[in-house]
Coordinates of C-alpha atoms in Angstrom, one line a residue:
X1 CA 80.2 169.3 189.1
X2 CA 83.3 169.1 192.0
X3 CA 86.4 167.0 190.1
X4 CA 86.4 164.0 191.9
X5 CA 89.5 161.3 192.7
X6 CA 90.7 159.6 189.9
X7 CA 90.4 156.0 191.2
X8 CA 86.7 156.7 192.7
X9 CA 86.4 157.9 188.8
X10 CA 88.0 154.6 187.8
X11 CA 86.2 152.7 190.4
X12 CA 82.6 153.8 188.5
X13 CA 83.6 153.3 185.2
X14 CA 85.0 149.4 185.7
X15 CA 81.0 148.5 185.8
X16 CA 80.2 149.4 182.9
X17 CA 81.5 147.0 180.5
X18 CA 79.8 144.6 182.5
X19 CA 76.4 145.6 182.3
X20 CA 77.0 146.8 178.5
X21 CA 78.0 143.2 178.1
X22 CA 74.9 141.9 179.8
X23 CA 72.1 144.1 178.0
X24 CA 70.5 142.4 175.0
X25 CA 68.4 144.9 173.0
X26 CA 65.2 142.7 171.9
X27 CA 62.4 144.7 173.3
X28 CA 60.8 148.6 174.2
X29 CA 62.1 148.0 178.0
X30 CA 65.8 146.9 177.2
X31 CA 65.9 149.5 174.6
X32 CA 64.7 152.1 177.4
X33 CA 67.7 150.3 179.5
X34 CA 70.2 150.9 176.9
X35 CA 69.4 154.3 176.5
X36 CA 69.9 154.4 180.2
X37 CA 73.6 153.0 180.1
X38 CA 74.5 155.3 177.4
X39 CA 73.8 158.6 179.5
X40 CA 75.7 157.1 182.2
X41 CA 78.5 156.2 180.6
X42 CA 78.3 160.4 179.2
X43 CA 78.0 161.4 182.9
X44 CA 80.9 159.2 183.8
X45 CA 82.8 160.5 180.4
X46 CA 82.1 163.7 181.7
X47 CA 83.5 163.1 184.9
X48 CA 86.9 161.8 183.5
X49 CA 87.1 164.9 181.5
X50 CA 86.9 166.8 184.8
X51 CA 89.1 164.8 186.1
X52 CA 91.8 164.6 183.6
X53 CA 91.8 167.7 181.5
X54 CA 93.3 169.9 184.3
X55 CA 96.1 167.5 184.8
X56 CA 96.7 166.5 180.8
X57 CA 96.2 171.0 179.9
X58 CA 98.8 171.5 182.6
X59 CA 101.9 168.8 181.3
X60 CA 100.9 170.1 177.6
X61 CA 101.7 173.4 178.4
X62 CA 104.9 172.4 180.5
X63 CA 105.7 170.0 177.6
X64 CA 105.3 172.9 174.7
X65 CA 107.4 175.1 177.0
X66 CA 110.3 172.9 177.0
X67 CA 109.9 172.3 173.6
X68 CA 110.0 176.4 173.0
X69 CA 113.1 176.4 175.1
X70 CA 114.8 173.5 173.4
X71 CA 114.4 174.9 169.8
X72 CA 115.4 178.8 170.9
X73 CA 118.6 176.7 172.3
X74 CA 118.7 174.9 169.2
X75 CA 117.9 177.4 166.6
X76 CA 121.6 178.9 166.0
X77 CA 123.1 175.9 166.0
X78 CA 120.5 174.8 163.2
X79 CA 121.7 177.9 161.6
X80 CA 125.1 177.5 161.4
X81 CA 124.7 173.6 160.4
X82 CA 122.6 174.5 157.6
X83 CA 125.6 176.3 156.4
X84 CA 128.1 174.9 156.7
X85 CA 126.9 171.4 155.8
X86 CA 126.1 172.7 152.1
X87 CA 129.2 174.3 151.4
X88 CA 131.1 170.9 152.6
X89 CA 128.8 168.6 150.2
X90 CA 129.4 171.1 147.1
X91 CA 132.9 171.6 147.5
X92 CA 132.9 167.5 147.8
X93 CA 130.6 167.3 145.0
X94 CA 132.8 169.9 142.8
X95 CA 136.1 167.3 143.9
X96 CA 134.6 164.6 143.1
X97 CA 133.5 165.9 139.5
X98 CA 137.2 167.2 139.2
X99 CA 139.1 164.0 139.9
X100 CA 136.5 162.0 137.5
X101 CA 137.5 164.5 134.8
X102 CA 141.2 164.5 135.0
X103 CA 140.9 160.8 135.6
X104 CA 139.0 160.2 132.3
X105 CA 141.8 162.7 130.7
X106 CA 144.4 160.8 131.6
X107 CA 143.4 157.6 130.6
X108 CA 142.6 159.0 127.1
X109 CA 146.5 160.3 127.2
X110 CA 147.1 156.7 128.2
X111 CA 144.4 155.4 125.7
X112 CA 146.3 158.1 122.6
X113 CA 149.9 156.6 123.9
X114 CA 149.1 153.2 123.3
X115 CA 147.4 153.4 120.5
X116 CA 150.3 155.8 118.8
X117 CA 152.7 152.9 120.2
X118 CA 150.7 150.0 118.4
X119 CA 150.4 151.9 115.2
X120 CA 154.5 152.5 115.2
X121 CA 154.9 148.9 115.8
X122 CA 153.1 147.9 113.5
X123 CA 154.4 150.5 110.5
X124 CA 157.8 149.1 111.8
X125 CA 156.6 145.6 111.6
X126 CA 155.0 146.1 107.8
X127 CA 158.7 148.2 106.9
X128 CA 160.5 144.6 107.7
X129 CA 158.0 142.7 105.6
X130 CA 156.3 141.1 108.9
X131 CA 152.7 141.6 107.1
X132 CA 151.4 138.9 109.6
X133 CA 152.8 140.6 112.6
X134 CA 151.7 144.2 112.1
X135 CA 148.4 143.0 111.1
X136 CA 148.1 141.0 114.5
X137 CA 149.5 144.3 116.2
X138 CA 146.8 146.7 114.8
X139 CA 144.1 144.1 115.8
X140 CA 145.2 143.5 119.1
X141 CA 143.0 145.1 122.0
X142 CA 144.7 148.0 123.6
X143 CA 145.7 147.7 127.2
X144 CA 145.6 150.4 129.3
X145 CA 146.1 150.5 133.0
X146 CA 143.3 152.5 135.0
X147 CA 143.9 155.8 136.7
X148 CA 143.7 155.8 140.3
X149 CA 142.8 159.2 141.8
X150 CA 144.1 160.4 145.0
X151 CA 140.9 159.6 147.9
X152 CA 139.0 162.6 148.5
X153 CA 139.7 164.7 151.8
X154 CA 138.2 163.5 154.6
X155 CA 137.5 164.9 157.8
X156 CA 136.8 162.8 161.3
X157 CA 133.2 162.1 162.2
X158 CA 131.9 163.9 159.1
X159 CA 130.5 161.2 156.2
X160 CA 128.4 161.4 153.4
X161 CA 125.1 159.5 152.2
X162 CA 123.4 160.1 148.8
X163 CA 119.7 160.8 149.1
X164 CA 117.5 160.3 146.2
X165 CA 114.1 161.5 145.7
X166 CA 111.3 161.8 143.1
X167 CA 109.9 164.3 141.2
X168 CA 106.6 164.3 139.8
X169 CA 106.9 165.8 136.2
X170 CA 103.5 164.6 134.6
X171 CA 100.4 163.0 137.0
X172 CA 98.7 162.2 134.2
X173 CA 101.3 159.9 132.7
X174 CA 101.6 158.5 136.1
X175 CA 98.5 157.8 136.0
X176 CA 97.7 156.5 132.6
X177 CA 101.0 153.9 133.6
X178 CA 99.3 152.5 136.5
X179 CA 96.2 152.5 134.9
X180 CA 97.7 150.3 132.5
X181 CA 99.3 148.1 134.6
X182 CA 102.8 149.7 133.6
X183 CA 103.2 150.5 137.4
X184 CA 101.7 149.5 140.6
X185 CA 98.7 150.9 142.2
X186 CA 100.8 151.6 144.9
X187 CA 102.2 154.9 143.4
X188 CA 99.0 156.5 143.9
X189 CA 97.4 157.9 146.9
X190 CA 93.9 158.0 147.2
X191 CA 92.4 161.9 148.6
X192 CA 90.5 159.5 151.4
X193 CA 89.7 163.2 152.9
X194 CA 88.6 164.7 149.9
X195 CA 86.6 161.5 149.0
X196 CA 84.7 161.5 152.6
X197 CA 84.1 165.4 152.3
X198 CA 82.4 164.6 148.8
X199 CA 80.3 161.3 150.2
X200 CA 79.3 164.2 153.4
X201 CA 77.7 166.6 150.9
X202 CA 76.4 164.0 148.4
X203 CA 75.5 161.3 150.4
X204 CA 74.0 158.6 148.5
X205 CA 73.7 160.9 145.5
X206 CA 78.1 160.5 145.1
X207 CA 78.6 159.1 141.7
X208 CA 82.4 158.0 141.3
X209 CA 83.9 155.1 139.7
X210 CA 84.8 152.5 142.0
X211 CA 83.6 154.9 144.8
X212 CA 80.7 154.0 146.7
X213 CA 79.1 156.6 149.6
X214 CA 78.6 154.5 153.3
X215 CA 76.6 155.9 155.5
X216 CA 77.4 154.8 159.3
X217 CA 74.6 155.4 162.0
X218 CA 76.0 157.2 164.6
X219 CA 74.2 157.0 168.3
X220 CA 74.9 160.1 170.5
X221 CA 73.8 160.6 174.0
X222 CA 73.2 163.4 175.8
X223 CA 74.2 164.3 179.8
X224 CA 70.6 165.6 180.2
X225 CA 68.9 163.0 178.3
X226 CA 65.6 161.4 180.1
X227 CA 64.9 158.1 178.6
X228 CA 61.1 157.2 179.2
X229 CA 58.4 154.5 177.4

């Protein structure tokens, strides 16, 4: 079959709906008829396909071969991020764990200072017979100015964002939490796939609980097809 214009393609297929719409299936004849409509609308299916596959083929391939060119551009680039970007986030990381560790060390200095400093008071309190006043010393909380660390270094344009994720560690436990209402259903994903390949080779013999096989009737036409009484 010749490809023919798109819009005379177009043009054919705009009736269709129409008489689809119009054909009620009560009777041998209108069944006949319907049986009819469906091979035209495969000729006419057919004839789009002619139509459009050439054209849709051709800006795949022209799209895939930018695409190939883009990412051969792109490629050392990636490279080179993907090293440089790690080292910068560790060496941040590694700062970071630094600055909270000398930080906590020098408040514990600060922390040791002011306690050695309320304990001499108070001795020197209790040596001048100010029982009262050493006692009130030893009990009163400790006051001790937090440490402010020097900012991190920072370079223009380059930030960073914390990106969590889970990790499945036991499904079973998952499992058992959602099924116990520990958890929502949500956390699960059904194998719909899996489920649908199982229902395909079982059919109506697919025993799973709170899994039920549907069978869908399917109506295929053929190109060649002769629909007779």
């Amino acid at each position: 079959m010749a490809t023919v214009n798109a819009n005379e393609v177009y043009q054919k297929a705009l009736s269709v709906p129409e008489q689809a719409k119009g054909l009620k299936i009560v009777d041998g004849t209108s069944y006949q008829r319907g049986g009819q409509v469906l091979v035209m609308i495969k000729k006419l299916r057919a004839e789009v396909n002619e139509t459009f596959d050439p054209i849709i083929k051709k800006a795949h391939e022209a799209h895939r071969e930018a695409i190939a060119k883009k990412k051969k551009v792109e490629a050392p680039l990636i490279e080179a991020e993907n090293i440089v970007k790690p080292a910068m986030a560790a060496y941040d990381t590694l700062q970071r764990q630094r600055a909270e560790a000398e930080r906590r060390r020098l408040e514990e200095e600060a922390r040791k200072r002011a306690e050695d400093e309320a304990l001499a008071a108070a001795l020197h309190a209790e040596k001048q017979g100010e029982i009262e006043e050493a006692e009130a010393i030893i009990n009163e909380p400790l006051e001790v100015a937090p440490i402010v660390q020097p900012a991190a270094t920072k370079v223009a344009g380059v930030s960073y964002r914390e990106n969590w994720t889970a990790d499945i560690t036991d499904m079973m436990a998952l499992v058992k939490a959602v099924a116990a209402g520990e958890q929502p259903l949500s956390l699960l994903v059904i194998n719909l796939p899996a489920l649908n390949q199982m229902a395909r080779a079982l059919k109506g013999e697919l025993k799973i609980p709170g899994v039920k096989a549907v069978c869908h009737k399917i109506v295929a036409a053929s190109k060649g097809m002769e629909v007779s009484e």
